[in-house]
Tab-separated table of C-alpha atoms and ligand atoms in Angstrom:
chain	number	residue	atom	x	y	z
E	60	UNK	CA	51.925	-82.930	97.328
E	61	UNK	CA	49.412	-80.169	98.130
E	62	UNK	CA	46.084	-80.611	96.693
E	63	UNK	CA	44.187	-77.529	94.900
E	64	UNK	CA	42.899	-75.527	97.780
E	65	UNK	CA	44.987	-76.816	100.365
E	66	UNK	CA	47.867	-74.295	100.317
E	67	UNK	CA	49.502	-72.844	103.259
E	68	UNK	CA	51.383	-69.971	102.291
E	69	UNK	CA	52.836	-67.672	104.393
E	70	UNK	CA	53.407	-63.831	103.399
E	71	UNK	CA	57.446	-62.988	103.040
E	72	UNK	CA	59.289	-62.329	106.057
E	73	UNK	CA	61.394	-59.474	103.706
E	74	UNK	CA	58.078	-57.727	103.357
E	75	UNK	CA	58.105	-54.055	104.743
E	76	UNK	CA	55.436	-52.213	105.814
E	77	UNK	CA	54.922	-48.683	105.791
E	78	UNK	CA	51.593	-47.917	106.835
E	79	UNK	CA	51.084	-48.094	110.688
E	80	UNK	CA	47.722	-49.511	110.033
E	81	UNK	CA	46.591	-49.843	113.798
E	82	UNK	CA	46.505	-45.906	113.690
E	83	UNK	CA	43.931	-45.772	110.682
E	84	UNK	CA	41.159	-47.462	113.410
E	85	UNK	CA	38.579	-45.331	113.032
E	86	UNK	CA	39.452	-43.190	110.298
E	87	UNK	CA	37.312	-42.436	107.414
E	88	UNK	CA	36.871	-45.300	104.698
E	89	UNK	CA	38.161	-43.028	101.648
E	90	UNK	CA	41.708	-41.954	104.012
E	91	UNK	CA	41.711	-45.169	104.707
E	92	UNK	CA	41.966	-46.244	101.021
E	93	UNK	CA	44.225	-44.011	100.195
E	94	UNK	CA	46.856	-44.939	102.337
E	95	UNK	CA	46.510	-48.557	101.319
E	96	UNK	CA	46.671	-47.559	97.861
E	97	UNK	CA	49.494	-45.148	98.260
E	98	UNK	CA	51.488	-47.724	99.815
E	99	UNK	CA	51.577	-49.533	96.658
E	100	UNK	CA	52.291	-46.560	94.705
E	101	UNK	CA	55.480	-45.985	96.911
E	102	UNK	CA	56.526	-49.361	95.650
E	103	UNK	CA	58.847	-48.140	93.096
E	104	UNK	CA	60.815	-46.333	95.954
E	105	UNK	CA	62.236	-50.210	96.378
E	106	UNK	CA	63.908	-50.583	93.245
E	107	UNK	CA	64.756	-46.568	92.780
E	108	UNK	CA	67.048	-47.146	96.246
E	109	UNK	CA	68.537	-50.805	95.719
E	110	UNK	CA	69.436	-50.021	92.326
E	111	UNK	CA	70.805	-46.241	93.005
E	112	UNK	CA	73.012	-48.318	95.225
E	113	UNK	CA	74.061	-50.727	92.927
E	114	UNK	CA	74.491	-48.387	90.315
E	115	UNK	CA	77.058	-46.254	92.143
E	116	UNK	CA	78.929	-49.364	93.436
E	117	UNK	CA	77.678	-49.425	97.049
E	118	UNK	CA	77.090	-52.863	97.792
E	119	UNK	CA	80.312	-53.638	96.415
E	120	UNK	CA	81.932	-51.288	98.378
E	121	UNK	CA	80.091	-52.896	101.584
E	122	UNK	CA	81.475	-55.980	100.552
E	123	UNK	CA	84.837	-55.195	101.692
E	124	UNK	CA	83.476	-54.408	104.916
E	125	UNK	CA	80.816	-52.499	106.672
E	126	UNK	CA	81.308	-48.605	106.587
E	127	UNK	CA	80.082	-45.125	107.758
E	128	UNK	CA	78.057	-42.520	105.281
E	129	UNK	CA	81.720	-40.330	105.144
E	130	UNK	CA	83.524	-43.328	103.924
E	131	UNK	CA	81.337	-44.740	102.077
E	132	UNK	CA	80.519	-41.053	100.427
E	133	UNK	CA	84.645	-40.986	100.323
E	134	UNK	CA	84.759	-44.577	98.486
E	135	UNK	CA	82.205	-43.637	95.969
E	136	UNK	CA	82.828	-39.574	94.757
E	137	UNK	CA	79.577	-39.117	96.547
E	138	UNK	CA	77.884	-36.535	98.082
E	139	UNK	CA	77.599	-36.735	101.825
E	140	UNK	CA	74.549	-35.970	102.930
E	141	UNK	CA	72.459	-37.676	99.866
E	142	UNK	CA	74.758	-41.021	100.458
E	143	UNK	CA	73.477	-41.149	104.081
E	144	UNK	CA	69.814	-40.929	102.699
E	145	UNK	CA	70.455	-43.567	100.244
E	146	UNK	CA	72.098	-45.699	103.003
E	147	UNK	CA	69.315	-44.833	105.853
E	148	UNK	CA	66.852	-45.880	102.673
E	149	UNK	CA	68.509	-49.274	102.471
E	150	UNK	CA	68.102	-49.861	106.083
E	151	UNK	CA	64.305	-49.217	106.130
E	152	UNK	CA	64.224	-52.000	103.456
E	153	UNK	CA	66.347	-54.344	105.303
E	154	UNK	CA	69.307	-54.773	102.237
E	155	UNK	CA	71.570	-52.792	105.270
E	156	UNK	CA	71.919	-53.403	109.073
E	157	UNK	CA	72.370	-50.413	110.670
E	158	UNK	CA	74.999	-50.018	113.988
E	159	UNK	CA	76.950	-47.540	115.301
E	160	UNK	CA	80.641	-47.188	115.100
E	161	UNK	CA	82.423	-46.509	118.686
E	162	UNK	CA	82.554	-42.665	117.286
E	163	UNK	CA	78.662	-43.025	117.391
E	164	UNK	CA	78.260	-42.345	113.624
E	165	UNK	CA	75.847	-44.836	111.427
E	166	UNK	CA	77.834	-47.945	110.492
E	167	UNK	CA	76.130	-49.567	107.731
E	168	UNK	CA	76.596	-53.591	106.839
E	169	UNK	CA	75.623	-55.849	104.117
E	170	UNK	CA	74.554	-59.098	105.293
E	171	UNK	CA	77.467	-61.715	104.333
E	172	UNK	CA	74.108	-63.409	102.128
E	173	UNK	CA	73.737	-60.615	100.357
E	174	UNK	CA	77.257	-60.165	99.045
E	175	UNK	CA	77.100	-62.391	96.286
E	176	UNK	CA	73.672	-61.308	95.183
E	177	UNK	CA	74.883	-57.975	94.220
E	178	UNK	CA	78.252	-59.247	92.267
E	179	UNK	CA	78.020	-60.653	88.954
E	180	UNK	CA	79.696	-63.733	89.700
E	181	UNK	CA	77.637	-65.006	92.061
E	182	UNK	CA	75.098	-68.185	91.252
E	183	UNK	CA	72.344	-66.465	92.522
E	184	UNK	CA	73.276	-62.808	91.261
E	185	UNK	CA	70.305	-60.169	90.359
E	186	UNK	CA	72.495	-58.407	88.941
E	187	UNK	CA	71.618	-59.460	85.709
E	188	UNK	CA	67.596	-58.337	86.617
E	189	UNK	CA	69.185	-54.743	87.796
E	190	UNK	CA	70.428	-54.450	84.528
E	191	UNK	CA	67.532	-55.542	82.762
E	192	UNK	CA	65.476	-52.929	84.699
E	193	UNK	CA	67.781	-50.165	83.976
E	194	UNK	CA	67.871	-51.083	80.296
E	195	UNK	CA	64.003	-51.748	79.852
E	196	UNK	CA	61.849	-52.395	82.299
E	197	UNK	CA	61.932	-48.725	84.246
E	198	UNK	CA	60.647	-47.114	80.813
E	199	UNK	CA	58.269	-49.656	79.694
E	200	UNK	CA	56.309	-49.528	82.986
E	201	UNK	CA	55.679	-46.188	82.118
E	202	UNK	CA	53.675	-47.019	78.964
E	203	UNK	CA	51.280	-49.845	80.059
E	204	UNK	CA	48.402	-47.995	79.645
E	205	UNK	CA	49.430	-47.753	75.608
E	206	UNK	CA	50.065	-51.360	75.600
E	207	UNK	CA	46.756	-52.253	77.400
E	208	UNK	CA	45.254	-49.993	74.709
E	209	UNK	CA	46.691	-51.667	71.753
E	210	UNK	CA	46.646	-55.211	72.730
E	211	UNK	CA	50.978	-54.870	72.400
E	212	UNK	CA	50.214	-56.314	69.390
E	213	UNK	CA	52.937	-56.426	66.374
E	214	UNK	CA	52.370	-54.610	62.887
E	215	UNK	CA	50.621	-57.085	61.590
E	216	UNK	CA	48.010	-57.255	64.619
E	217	UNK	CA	49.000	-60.715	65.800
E	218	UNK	CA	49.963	-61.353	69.577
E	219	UNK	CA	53.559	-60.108	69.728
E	220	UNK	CA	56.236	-62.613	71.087
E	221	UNK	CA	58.300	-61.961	73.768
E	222	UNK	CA	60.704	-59.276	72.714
E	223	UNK	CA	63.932	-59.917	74.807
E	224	UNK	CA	66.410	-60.242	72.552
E	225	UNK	CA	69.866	-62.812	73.026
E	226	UNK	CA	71.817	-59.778	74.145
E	227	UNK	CA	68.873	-58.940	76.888
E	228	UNK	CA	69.034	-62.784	77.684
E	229	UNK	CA	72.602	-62.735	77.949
E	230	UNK	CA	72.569	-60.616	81.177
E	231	UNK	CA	69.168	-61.303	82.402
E	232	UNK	CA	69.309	-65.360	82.875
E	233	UNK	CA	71.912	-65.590	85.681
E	234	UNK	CA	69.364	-62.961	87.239
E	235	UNK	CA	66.604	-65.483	87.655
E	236	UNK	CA	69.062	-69.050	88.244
E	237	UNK	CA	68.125	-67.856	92.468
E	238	UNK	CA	64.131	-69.157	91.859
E	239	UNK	CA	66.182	-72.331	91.306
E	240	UNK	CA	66.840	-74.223	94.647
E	241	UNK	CA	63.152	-74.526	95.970
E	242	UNK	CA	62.089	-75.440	92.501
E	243	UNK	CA	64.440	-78.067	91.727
E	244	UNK	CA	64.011	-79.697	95.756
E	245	UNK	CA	59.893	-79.821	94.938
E	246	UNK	CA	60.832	-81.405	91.419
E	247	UNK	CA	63.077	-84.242	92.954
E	248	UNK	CA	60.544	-84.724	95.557
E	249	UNK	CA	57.709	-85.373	92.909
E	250	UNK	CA	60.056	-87.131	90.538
E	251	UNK	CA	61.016	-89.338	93.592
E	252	UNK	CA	57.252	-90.432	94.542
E	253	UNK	CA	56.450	-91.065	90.795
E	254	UNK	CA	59.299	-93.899	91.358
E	255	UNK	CA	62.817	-92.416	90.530
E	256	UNK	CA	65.431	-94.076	92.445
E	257	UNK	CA	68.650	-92.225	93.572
E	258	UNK	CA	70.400	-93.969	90.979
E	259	UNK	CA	68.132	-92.956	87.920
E	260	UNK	CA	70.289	-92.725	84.979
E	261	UNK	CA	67.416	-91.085	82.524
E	262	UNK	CA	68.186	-88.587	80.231
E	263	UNK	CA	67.382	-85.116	80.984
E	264	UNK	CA	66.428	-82.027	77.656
E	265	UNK	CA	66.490	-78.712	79.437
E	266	UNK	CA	64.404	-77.227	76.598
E	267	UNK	CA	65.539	-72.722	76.674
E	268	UNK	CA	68.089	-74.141	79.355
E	269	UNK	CA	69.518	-70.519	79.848
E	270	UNK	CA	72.225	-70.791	82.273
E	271	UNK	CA	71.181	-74.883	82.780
E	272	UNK	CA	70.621	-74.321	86.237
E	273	UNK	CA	67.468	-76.696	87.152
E	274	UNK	CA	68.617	-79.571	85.141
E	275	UNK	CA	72.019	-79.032	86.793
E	276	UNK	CA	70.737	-78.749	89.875
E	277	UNK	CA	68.787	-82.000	89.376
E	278	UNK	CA	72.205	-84.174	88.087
E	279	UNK	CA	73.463	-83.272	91.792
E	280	UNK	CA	69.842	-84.603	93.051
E	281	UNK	CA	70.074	-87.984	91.111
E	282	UNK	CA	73.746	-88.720	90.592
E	283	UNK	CA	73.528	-91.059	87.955
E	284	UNK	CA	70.948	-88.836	85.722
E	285	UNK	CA	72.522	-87.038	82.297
E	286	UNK	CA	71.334	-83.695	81.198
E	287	UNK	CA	71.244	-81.437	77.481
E	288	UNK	CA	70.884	-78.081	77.963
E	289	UNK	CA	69.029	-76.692	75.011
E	290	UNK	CA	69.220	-73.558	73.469
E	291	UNK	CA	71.411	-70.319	71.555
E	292	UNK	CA	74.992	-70.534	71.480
E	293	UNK	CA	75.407	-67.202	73.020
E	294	UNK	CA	73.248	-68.694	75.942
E	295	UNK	CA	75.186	-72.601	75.739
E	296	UNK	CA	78.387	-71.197	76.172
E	297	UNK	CA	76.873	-69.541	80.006
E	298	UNK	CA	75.312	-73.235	80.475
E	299	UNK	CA	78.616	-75.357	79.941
E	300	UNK	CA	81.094	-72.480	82.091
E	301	UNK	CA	78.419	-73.392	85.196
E	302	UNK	CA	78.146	-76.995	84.622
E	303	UNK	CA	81.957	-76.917	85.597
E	304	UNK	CA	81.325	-74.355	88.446
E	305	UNK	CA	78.673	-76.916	89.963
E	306	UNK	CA	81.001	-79.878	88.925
E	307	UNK	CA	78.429	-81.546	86.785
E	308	UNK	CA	79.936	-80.890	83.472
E	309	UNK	CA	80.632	-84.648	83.163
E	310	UNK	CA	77.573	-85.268	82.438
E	311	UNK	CA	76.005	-82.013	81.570
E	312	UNK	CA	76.052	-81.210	77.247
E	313	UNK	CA	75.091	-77.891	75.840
E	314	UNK	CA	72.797	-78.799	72.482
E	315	UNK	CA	72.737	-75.546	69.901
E	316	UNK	CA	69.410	-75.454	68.678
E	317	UNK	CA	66.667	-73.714	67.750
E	318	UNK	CA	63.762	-75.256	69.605
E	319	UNK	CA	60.734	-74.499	66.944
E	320	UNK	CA	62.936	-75.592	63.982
E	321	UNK	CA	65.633	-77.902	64.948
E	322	UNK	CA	64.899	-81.423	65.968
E	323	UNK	CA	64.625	-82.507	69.526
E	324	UNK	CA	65.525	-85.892	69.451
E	325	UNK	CA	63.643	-88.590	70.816
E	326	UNK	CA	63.670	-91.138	73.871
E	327	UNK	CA	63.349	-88.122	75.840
E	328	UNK	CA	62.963	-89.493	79.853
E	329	UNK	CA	61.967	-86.051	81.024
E	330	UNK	CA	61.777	-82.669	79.210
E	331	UNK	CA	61.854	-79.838	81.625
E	332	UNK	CA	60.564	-76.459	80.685
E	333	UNK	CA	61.328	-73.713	83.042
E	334	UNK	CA	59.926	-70.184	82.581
E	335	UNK	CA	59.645	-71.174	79.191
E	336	UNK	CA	56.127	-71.041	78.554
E	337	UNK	CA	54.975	-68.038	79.941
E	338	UNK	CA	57.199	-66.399	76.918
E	339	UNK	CA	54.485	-67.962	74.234
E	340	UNK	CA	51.346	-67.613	72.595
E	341	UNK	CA	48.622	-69.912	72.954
E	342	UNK	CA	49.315	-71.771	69.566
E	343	UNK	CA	53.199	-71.633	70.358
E	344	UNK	CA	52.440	-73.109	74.069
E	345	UNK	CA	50.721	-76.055	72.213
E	346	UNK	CA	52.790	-76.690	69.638
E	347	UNK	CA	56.099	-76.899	72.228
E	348	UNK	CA	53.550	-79.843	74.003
E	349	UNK	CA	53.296	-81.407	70.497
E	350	UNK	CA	56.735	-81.121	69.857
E	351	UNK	CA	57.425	-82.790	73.656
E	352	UNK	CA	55.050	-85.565	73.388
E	353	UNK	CA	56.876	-87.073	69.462
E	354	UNK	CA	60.007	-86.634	71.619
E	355	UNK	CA	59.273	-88.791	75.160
E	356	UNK	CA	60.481	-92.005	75.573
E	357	UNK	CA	57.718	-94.795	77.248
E	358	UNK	CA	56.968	-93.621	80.210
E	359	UNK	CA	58.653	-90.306	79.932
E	360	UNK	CA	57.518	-87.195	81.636
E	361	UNK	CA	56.996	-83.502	80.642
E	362	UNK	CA	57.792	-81.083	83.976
E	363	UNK	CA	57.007	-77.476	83.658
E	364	UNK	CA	57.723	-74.967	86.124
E	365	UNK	CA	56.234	-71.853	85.449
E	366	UNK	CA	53.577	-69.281	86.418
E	367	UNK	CA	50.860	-71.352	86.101
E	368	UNK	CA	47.386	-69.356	87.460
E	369	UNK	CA	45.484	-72.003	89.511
E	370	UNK	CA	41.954	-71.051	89.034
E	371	UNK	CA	40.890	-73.408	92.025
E	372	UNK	CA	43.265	-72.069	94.591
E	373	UNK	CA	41.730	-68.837	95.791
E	374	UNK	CA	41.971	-65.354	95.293
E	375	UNK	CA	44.454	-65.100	98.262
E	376	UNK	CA	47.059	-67.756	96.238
E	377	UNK	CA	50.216	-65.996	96.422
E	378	UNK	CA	50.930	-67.993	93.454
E	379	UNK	CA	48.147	-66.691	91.683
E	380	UNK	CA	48.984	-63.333	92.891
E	381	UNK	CA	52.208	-63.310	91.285
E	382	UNK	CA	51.476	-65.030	87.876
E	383	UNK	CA	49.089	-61.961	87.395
E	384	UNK	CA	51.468	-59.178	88.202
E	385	UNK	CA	53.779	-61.005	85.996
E	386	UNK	CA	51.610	-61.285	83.771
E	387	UNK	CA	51.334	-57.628	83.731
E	388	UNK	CA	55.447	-57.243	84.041
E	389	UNK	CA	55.266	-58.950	80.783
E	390	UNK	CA	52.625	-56.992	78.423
E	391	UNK	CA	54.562	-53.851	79.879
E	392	UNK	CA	58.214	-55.085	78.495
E	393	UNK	CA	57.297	-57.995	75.667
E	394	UNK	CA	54.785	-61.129	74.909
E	395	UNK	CA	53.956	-63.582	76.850
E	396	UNK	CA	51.748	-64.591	79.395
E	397	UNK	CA	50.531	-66.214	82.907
E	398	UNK	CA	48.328	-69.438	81.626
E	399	UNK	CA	45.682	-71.095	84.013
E	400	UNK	CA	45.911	-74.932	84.361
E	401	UNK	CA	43.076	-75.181	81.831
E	402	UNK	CA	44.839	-74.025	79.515
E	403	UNK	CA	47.284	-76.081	80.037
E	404	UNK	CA	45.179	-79.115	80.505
E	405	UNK	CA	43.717	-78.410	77.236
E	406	UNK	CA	47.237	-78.171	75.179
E	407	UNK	CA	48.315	-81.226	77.047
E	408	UNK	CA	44.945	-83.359	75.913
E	409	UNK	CA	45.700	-81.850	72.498
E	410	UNK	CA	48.867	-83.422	72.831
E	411	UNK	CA	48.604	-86.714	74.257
E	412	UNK	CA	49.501	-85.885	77.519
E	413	UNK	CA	48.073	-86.036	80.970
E	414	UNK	CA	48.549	-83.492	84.026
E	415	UNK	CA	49.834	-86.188	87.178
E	416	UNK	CA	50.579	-83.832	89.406
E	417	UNK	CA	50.817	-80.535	90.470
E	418	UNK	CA	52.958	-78.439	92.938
E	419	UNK	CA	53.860	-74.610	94.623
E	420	UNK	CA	56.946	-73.376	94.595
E	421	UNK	CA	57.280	-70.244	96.406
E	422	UNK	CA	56.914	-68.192	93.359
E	423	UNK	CA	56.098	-70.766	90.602
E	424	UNK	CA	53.976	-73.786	89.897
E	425	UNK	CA	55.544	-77.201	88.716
E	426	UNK	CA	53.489	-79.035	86.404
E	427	UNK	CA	54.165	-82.576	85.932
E	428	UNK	CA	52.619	-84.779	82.725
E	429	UNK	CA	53.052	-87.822	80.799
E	430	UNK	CA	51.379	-89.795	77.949
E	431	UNK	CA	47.574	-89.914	78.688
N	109	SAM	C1	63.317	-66.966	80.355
N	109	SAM	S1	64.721	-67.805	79.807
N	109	SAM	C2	64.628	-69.259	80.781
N	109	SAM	C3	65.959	-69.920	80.985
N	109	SAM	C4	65.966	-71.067	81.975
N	109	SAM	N1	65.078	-72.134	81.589
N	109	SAM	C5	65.621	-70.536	83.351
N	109	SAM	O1	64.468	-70.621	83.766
N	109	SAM	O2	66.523	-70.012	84.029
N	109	SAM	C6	64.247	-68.399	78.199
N	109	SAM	C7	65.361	-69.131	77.489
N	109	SAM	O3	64.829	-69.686	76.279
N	109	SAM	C8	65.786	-69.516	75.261
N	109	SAM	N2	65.085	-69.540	73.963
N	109	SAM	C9	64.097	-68.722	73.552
N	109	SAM	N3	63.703	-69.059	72.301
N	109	SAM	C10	64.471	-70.120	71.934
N	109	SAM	C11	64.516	-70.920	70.764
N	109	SAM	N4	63.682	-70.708	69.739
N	109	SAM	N5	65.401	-71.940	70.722
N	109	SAM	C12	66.243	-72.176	71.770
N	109	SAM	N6	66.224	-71.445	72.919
N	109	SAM	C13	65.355	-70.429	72.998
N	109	SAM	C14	66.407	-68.162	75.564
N	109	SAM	O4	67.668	-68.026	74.905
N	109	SAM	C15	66.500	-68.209	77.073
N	109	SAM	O5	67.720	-68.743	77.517
């Protein structure tokens, strides 16, 4: 486990620059700047391509094979010249390779890892977060000022809850099951030194399971483990269809409920919240801890995974980095926020609980806690 302070994070290897900043050496300070900061203003350029692409069916197209601008412009009723750009675009990103065909035009290529990320089948599809930035994300970046003005508080000046709706969630959850994999390896790993064997047979409450993915994930870790995936019908129905994808359905159940009002049950050997509590006030945040603690069997744990800000880990965290721009993602499109550990220390002493340990995942932090 990596103690506060001790991380060792690397930068992303899909990062692309586009300043060549060894040919600013000796430029003025202020031009300087501004090509720093106009990098970062070029960001949206990322999603305006990829999901121009999508949008017009291009990486499904690629799918079948890779292709030139002409047929891919011949595939798609698009324009020549512009689908070139687009293409040449995707290339400078790295979503396309970029060959030539024996005629010596541009042969463009989605990597075979790609293709299910752009289908909406696929387990770890963003399709789902495409579609959520078309709907609402595009045109509520565009007012954060106004919501940094007013607080994005409701009508009656309270902190307003996060607004995505079941329909919103409905497309938007297989979009985030990809953080999954590195999440649910650390969380075995942990759950494994705090003594689970391989044959654990505890009992597993997904609590806002969306698609079920981490506590599915975590039946095929501990093969004798049983899971309930908590939450909407509309969202159940998406749990139970990938339990039987992943072949855990056998010991997978989807529980309708209504976390704040319906009863959780109790003998509870380990509640897992995941993005679930960046989506709350500070009052609702503590009360879900309340609610957790009545439900835990003896020795039962609480693991959240989540953007938790980790005040002692640096400035340069790339933990910490993200929580706060999500943070920000999420006072431009609804509530919610990126907690530090204190505050979560503080809701889990209000609650009973104790913090035993704490891990990265590459763009989350896993919180584990039992009964103080
Ligand atoms: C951000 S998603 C997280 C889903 C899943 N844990 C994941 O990380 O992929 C939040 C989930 O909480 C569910 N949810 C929100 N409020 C709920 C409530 N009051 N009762 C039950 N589920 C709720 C939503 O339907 C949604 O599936």
């Amino acid at each position: 486990m990596t103690a506060p302070g001790e991380t060792t994070a690397t930068t992303s290897a899909g990062f692309t620059p586009l300043v060549d900043t060894a040919r600013l050496t000796g430029v003025e300070a202020e031009s300087q700047a501004a090509h720093h900061l106009y990098e970062h203003l070029i960001g949206l350029w990322a999603p305006g391509v990829i999901e121009a692409a999508q949008d017009l069916g291009a990486f499904s197209a690629l799918t079948l094979g890779p292709a030139t601008a002409v047929r891919l412009a011949e595939i798609l009723g698009t324009d020549l010249r512009a689908t070139r750009v687009l293409m040449d675009g995707l290339h400078a990103y790295d979503v396309v390779r970029r060959s030539h065909s024996a005629d010596g035009q541009a042969l463009y290529t989605l990597p075979p890892e790609l293709h299910d990320v752009f289908s909406p089948h696929g387990l770890y599809s963003l399709v789902g977060k495409i579609s959520h930035d078309r709907k609402l994300a595009w045109n509520a970046w565009r007012n954060l000022a106004e919501n940094v003005r007013t607080g994005a508080r409701d009508a009656t000046g309270g902190e307003r809850v996060n607004q995505i709706s079941e329909e919103d969630y409905t497309s938007l959850v297989r979009g985030i099951n990809f953080w999954a994999p590195p999440i649910v390896r650390t969380l075995a790993d942990a759950l494994r030194e705090l003594g689970w064997t391989t044959g654990e047979s505890a009992r597993v409450l997904d609590v806002g399971c969306g698609t079920g993915i981490y506590s599915q994930l975590l039946l095929r870790e501990f093969p004798a483990l049983t899971a309930s995936g908590l939450d909407t019908e509309r969202i159940t129905a998406i749990a139970s269809r990938q339990a039987q994808e992943l072949d855990v359905a056998d010991r997978f159940e989807v529980v309708v409920k209504d976390f704040w009002n319906d009863d959780w049950g109790t003998d509870i050997e380990l509640a897992l919240f995941v993005n679930i509590f960046h989506l709350q006030t500070p009052e609702s945040a503590r009360e879900l801890l309340l609610k957790s603690s009545k439900s835990l069997a003896q020795g039962g744990l609480v693991a959240i995974a989540d953007h938790i800000v980790d005040d002692d880990d640096g400035a340069g965290s790339v933990q910490n980095k993200f929580s706060r721009l999500f943070a920000a993602s999420m006072l431009a499109t609804g509530g919610g926020d990126a907690y530090t550990l204190h505050d979560y220390d503080q809701w889990l002493a209000d609650s009973e609980l104790r913090r035993v340990a704490l891990l990265d995942t590459p763009m989350h932090r896993v919180l584990l806690a039992r009964r103080a």
